[in-house]
Short mmCIF file of C-alpha atoms in Angstrom, two decimals:
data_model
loop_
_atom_site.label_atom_id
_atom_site.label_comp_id
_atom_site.label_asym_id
_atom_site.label_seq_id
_atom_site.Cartn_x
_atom_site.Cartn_y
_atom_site.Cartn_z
CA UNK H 54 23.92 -13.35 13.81
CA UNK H 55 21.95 -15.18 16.23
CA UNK H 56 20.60 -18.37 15.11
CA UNK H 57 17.88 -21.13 16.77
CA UNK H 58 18.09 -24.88 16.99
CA UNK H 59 14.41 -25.49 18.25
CA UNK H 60 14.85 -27.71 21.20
CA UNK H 61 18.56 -26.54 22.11
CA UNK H 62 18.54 -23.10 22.40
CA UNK H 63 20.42 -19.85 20.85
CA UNK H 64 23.76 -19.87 18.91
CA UNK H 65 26.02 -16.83 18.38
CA UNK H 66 27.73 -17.29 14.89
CA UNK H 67 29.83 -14.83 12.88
CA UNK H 68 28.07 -13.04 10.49
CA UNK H 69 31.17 -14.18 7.56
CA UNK H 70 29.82 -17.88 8.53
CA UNK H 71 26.48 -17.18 6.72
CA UNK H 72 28.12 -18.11 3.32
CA UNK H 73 28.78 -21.78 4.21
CA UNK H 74 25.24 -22.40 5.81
CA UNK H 75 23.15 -20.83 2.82
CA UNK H 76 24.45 -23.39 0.57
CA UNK H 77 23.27 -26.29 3.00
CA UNK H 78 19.76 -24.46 3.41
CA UNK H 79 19.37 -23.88 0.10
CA UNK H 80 19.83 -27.50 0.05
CA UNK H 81 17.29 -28.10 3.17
CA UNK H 82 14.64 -25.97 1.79
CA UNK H 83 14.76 -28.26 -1.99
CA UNK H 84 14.64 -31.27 -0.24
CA UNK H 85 11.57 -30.04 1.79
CA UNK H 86 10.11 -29.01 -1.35
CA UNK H 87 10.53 -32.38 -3.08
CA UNK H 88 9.89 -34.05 0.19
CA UNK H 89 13.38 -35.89 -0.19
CA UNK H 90 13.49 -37.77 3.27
CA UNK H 91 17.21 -38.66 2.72
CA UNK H 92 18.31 -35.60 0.85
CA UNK H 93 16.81 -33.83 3.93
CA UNK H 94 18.37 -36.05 6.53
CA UNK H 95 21.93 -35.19 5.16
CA UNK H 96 22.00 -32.08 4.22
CA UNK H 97 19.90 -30.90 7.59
CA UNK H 98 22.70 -32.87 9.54
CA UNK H 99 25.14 -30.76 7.91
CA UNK H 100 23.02 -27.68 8.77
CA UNK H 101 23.24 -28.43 12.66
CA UNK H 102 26.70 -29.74 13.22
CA UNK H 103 27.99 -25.94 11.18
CA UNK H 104 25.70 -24.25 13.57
CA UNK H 105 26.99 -25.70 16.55
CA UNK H 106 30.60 -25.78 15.67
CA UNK H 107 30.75 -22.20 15.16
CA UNK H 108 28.16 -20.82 17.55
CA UNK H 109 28.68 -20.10 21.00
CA UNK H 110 25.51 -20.91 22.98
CA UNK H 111 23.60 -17.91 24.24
CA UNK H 112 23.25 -18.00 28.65
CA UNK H 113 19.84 -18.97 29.02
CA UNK H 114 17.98 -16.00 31.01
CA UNK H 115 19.12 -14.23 27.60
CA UNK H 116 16.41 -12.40 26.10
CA UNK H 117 17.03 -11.91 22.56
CA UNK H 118 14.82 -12.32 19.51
CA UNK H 119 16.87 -15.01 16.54
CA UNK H 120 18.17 -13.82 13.08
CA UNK H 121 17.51 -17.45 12.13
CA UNK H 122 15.53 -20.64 13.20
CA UNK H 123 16.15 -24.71 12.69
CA UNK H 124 13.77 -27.09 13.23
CA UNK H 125 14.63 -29.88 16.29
CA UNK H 126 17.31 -32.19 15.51
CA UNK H 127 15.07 -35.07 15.43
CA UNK H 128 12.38 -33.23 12.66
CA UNK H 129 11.52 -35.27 9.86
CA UNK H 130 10.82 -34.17 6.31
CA UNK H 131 7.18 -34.03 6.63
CA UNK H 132 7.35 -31.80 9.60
CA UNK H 133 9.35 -29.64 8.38
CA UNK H 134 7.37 -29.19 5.54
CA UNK H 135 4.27 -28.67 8.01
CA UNK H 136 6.37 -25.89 10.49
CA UNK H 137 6.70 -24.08 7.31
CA UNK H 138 3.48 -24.09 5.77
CA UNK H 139 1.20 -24.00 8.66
CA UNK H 140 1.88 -21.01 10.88
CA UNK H 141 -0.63 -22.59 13.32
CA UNK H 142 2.09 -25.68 14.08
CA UNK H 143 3.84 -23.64 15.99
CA UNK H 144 2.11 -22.93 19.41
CA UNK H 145 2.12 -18.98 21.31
CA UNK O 44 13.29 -18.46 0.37
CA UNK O 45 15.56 -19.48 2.71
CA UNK O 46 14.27 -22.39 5.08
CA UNK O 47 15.82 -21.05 8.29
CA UNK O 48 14.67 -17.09 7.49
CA UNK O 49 11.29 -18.37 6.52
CA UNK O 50 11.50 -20.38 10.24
CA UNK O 51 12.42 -17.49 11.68
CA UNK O 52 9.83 -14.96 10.43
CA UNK O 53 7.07 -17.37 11.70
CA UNK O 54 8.48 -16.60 14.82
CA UNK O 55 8.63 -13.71 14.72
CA UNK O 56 5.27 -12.48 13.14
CA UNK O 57 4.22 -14.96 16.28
CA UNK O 58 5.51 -12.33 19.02
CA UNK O 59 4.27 -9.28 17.33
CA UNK O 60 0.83 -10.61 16.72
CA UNK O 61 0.38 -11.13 20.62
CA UNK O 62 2.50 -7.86 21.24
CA UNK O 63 0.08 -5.87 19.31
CA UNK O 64 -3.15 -7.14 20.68
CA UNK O 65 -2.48 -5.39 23.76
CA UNK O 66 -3.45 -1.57 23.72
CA UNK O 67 -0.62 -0.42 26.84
CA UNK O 68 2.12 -2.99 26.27
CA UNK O 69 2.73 -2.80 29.99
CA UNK O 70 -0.11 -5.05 30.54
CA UNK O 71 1.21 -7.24 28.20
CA UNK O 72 4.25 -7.74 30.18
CA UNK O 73 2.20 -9.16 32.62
CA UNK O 74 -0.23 -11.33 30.30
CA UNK O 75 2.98 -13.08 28.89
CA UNK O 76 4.30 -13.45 32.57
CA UNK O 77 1.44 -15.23 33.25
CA UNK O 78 1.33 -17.09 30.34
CA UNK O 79 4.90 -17.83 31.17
CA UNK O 80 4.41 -19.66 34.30
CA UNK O 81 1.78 -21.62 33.22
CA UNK O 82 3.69 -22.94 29.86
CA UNK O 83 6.54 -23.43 32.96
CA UNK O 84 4.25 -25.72 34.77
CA UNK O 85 3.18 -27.42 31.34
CA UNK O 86 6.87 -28.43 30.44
CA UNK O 87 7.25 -29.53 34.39
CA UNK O 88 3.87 -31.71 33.64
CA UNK O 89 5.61 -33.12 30.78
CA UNK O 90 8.77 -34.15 32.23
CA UNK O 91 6.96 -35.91 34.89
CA UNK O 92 4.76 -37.65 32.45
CA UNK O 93 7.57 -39.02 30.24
CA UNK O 94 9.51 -40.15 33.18
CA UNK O 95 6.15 -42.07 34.24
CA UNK O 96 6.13 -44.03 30.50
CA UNK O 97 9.93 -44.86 31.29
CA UNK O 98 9.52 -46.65 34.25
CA UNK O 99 6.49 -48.34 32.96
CA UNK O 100 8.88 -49.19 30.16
CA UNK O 101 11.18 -50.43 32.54
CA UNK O 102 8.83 -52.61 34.91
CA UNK O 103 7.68 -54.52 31.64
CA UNK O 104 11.18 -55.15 30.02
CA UNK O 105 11.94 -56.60 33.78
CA UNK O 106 9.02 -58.65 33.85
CA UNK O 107 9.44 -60.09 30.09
CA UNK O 108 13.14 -60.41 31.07
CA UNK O 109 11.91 -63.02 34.07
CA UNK O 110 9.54 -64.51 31.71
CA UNK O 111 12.59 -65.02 29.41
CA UNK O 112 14.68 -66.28 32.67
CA UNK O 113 12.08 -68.77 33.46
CA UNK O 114 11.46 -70.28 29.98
CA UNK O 115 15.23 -71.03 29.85
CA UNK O 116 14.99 -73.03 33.13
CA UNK O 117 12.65 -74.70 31.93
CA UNK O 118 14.32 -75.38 28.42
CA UNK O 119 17.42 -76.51 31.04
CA UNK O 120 14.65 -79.10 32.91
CA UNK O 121 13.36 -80.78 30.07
CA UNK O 122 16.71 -81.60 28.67
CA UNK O 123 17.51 -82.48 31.52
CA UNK O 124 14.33 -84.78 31.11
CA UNK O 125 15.93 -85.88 27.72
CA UNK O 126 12.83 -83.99 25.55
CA UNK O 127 14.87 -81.71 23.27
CA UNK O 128 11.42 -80.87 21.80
CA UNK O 129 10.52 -79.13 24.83
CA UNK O 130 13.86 -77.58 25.10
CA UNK O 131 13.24 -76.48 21.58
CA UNK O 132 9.85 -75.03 22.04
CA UNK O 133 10.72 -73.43 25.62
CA UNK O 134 14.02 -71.60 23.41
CA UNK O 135 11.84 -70.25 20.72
CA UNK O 136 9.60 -68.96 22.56
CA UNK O 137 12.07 -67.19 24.55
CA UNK O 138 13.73 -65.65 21.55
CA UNK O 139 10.34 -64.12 20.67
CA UNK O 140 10.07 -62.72 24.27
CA UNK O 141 14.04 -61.14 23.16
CA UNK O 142 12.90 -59.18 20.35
CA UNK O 143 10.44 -57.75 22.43
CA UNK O 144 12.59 -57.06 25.13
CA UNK O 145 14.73 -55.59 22.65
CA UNK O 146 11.69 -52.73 21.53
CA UNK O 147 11.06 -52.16 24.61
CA UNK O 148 14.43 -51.38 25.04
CA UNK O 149 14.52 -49.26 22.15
CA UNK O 150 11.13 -47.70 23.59
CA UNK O 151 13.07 -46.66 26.81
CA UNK O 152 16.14 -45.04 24.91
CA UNK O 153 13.50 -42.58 23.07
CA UNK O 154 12.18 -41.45 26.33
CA UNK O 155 15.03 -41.14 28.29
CA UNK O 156 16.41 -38.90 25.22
CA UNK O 157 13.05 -37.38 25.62
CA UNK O 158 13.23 -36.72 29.05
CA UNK O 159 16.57 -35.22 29.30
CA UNK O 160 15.78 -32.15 26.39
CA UNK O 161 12.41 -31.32 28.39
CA UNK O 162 14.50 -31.20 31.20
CA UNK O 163 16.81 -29.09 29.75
CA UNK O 164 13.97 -26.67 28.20
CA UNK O 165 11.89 -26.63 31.29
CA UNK O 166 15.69 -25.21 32.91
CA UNK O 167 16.09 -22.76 29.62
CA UNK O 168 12.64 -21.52 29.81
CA UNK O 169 13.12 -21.05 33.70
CA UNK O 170 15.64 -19.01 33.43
CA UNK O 171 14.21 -16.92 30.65
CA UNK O 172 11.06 -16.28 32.41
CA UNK O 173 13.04 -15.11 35.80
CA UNK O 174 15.19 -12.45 33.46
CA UNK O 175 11.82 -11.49 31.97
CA UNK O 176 10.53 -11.17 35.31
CA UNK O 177 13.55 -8.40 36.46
CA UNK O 178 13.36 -6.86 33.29
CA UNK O 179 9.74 -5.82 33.44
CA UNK O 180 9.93 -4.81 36.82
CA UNK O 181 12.24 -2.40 35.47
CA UNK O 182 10.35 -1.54 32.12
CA UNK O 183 7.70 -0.74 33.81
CA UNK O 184 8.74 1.52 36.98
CA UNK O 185 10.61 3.33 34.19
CA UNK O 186 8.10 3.59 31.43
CA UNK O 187 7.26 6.83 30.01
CA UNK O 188 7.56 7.21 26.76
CA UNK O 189 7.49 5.51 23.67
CA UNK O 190 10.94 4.37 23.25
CA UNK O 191 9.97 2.53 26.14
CA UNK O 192 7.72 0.27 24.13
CA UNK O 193 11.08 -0.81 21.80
CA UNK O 194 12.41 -2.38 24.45
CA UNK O 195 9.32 -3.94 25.94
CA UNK O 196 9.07 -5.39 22.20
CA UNK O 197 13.33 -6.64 22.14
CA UNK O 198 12.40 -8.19 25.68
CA UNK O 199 8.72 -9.86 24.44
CA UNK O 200 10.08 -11.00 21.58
CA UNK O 201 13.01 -12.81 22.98
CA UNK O 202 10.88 -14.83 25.76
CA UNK O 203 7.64 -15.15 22.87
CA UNK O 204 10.41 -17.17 20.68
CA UNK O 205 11.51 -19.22 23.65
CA UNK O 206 7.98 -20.17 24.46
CA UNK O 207 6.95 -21.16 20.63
CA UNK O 208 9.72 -23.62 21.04
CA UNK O 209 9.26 -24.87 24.38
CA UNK O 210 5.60 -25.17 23.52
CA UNK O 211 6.61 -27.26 20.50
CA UNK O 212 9.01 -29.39 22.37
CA UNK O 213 6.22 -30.42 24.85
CA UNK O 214 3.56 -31.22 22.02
CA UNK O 215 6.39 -33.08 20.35
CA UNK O 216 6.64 -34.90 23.67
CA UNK O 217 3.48 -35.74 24.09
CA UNK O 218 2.76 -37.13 20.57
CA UNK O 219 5.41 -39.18 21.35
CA UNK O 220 4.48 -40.70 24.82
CA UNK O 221 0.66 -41.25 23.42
CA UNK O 222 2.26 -43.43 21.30
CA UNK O 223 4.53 -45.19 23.51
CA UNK O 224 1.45 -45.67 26.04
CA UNK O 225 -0.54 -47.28 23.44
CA UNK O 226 1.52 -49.97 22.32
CA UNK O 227 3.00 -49.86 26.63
CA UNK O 228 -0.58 -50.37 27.42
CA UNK O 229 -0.98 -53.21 25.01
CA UNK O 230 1.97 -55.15 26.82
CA UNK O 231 0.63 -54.42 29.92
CA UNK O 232 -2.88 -56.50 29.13
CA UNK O 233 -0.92 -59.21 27.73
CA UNK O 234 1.12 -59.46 30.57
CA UNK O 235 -2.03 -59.07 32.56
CA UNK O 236 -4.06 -61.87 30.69
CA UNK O 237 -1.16 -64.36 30.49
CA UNK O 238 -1.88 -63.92 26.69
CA UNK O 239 2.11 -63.31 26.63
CA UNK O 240 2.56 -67.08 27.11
CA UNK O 241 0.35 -68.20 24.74
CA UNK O 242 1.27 -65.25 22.10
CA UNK O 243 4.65 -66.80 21.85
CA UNK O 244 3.78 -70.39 22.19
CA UNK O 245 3.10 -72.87 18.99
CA UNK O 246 0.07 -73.81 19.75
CA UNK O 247 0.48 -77.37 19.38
CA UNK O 248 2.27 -78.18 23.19
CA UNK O 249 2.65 -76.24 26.07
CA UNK O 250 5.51 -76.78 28.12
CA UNK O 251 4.45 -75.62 31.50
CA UNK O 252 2.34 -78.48 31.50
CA UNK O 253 4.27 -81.07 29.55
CA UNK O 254 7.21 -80.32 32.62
CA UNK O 255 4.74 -81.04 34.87
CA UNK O 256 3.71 -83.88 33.45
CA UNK O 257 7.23 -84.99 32.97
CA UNK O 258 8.21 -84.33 36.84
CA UNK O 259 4.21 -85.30 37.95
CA UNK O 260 5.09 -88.36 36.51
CA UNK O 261 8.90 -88.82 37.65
CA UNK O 262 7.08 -87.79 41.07
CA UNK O 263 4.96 -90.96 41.07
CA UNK O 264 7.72 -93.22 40.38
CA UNK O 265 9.21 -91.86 43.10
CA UNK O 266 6.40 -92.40 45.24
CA UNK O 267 6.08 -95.88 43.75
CA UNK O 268 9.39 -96.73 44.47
CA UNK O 269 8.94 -95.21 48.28
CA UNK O 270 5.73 -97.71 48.34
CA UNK O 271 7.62 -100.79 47.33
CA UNK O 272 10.84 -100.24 49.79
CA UNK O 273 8.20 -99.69 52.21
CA UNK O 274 5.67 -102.71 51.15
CA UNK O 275 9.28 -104.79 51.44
CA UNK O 276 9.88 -104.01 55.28
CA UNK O 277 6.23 -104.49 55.63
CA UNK O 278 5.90 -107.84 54.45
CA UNK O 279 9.47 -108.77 56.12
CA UNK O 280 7.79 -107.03 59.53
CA UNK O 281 4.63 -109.31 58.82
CA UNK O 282 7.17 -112.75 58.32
CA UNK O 283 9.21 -111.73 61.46
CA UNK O 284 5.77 -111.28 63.50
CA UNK O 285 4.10 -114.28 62.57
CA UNK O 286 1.30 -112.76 60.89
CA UNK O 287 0.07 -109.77 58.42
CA UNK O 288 -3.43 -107.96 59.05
CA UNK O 289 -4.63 -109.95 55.87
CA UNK O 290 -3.85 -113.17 56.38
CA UNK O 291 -5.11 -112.99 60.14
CA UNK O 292 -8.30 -111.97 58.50
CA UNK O 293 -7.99 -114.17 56.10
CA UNK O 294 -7.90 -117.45 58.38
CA UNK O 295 -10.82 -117.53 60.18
CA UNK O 296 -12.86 -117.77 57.04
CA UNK O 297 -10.47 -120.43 55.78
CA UNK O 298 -10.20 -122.55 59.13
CA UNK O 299 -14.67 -123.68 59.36
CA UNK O 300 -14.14 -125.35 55.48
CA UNK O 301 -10.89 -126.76 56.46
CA UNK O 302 -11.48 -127.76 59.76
CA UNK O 303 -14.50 -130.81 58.88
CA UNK O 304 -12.20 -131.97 56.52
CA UNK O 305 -9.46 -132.32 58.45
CA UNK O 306 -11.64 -133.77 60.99
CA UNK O 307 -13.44 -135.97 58.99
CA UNK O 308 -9.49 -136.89 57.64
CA UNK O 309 -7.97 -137.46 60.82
#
C-alpha cells in the first residue's frame, strides 16, 4: 500500500498496517465534518507520525500512482475541508 | 468515506482527466513533459522568491535590533544624566521594538521552514520528471499496441500525482509569502518614514532630543567654564601688561573731563 503525505512524498506501508490508520481517519474525516480544529489537529498528528513510522519512503524518480493521500503536515481544518470538497483546489 | 481514499481519488480522477483528453497518448507524454518543466521552473521561481522575503526578514529584524541597541545607550546616557524618566521612556520603548523583533523572528522561522520543503519538492519533482523523461523515450520507441497505453497511464499517473502536489505546495507558498510581504512591506515604510520612532514613543517627550538637550546644555557649561579659565588668564595677561584693550579705550574719553579738573585743582 502506497500512501501520500502531500508535501513529503511517497510511503511504502504494509498492507496489515491499514487497520490502525482507519481508526485515526475515521477520526480525521469526523473532525473535518464538524470542523473540529483541535479534534483535527490530534488525531491528524496521529495520522502522520503512523504513516511515517511504518513507511519506507519511496526514491524519488519513482513513478508510481498512491493507494492513499494526506493533506501537508501543516493543513488546517478548513483546508482540509476545502481539498475535499473542491476538486478545483488541487492544481493539474 | 474515508478521508485519505477520498484524497486520493481526487488525484487520481485528476491524471485520467488530462490522460484522456489526448486522442494518441504518445503525445501526451510529451504535453505533460512540457508541462513538467515548466511547473519545474515554477517551484525554482518559488524557492527563490521565499528566500528573497527571508532576507528582507532578516535586514529588518537587524535594523530594529540597532534601533533597540541604540535606545538602550541612550537609556544608559540619561541615567547617567541622573533622568530616570528618560531612562524609563528610552526602556519602554525598546521593549516594544522586542516584541517586534520577536515576530519578525517568528516571520523568518515560517519561511525558512518554507524554503527548505520547496527545496526539497523542487529536488522530488526533478527527479520524477528526469525518470519520466527515460521512460517515455522508451514508451514510445516501443509503442505498438494497446497494452502499451497501460503503462503510459501507470507512468502519467505517477508524475500527474507528483505535480498536483508540487503545484499545491507552491500556491501554499505563495499565499504565504503575500502575506509575509504585506505586513514586511509595512515595516519597511515605517522604518523608511522614521514612523518606527514615534510608533513606539509616548508622545508626551522624546528622548533624542531631551539627550541633546541634556548634553547641548552640559556642552555649554563646558564651554562656559572654558570661557571663564580663559577670561581669568586674560584679565591676569591684561594686569601683568599694564593695560586691557578696554580700559585703553576707555581712558582717552575719561582723561579731557578729568584733566580741567585736575588742572583747575592743582
Amino acid at each position: 500500500m502506497i500512501i501520500r503525505i502531500m508535501g513529503e512524498g511517497q510511503f511504502e506501508l504494509p498492507d496489515d498496517s491499514a487497520e490502525g490508520l482507519n481508526a485515526l481517519d475515521a477520526q480525521v474525516e469526523s473532525a473535518v465534518e464538524s470542523g473540529d480544529d483541535d479534534a483535527f489537529a490530534a488525531a491528524f498528528a496521529q495520522l502522520l507520525e503512523r504513516v511515517r513510522a511504518h513507511g519506507a519512503a519511496i526514491a524519488d524518480d519513482a513513478l508510481v500512482d498512491s493507494d492513499l493521500v494526506l493533506p501537508p503536515s501543516d493543513a488546517t481544518v478548513d483546508e482540509v475541508a476545502r481539498l475535499l470538497g473542491d476538486e478545483g483546489l488541487i492544481p493539474g | 468515506m474515508s478521508m485519505m481514499k477520498r484524497m486520493g481519488m481526487i488525484f487520481r480522477s485528476k491524471a485520467n482527466k488530462a490522460l484522456d483528453r489526448a486522442e494518441d497518448p504518445r503525445e501526451t507524454l510529451d504535453y505533460s513533459y512540457t508541462k513538467q518543466r515548466e511547473l519545474l521552473v515554477k517551484v525554482r521561481r518559488g524557492v527563490a522568491d521565499v528566500a528573497t522575503s527571508r532576507k528582507r526578514v532578516e535586514l529588518q529584524a537587524t535594523q530594529l535590533q540597532q534601533q533597540g541597541d541604540k535606545l538602550h545607550e541612550q537609556a544608559q546616557k540619561a541615567l547617567a544624566a541622573g533622568r530616570e524618566d528618560l531612562a524609563r521612556e528610552a526602556l519602554t520603548r525598546r521593549s516594544a521594538l522586542q516584541q517586534q523583533i520577536a515576530d519578525l523572528q517568528t516571520q523568518h522561522a515560517n519561511l525558512q521552514a518554507e524554503e527548505e520543503k520547496l527545496t526539497l519538492a523542487s529536488q522530488r519533482l526533478q527527479a520524477k520528471v528526469e525518470a519520466f523523461r527515460t521512460k517515455k523515450e522508451t514508451l514510445k520507441a516501443s509503442y505498438t499496441a494497446a497494452e502499451a497505453q497501460t503503462r503510459i497511464g501507470e507512468a502519467f499517473s505517477g508524475i500527474s500525482e507528483e505535480m498536483s502536489d508540487v503545484g499545491l505546495a507552491v500556491e501554499r507558498a505563495e499565499d504565504k509569502t503575500a502575506q509575509m510581504q504585506a505586513r514586511a512591506g509595512a515595516v519597511d515604510e515605517l522604518i523608511a518614514s522614521g514612523a518606527l520612532e514615534d510608533v513606539t514613543a509616548s508622545p508626551n517627550s522624546d528622548i533624542d532630543r531631551e539627550l541633546a538637550a541634556l548634553s547641548a546644555g552640559s556642552d555649554v557649561d563646558n564651554e562656559l567654564a572654558a570661557l571663564k579659565q580663559q577670561l581669568g588668564t586674560g584679565e591676569r595677561q591684561a594686569l601683568e601688561g599694564g593695560a586691557t584693550p578696554g580700559t585703553a579705550a576707555g581712558a582717552p574719553v575719561e582723561e579731557p573731563e578729568r584733566q580741567p579738573e585736575k588742572g583747575t585743582g592743582a
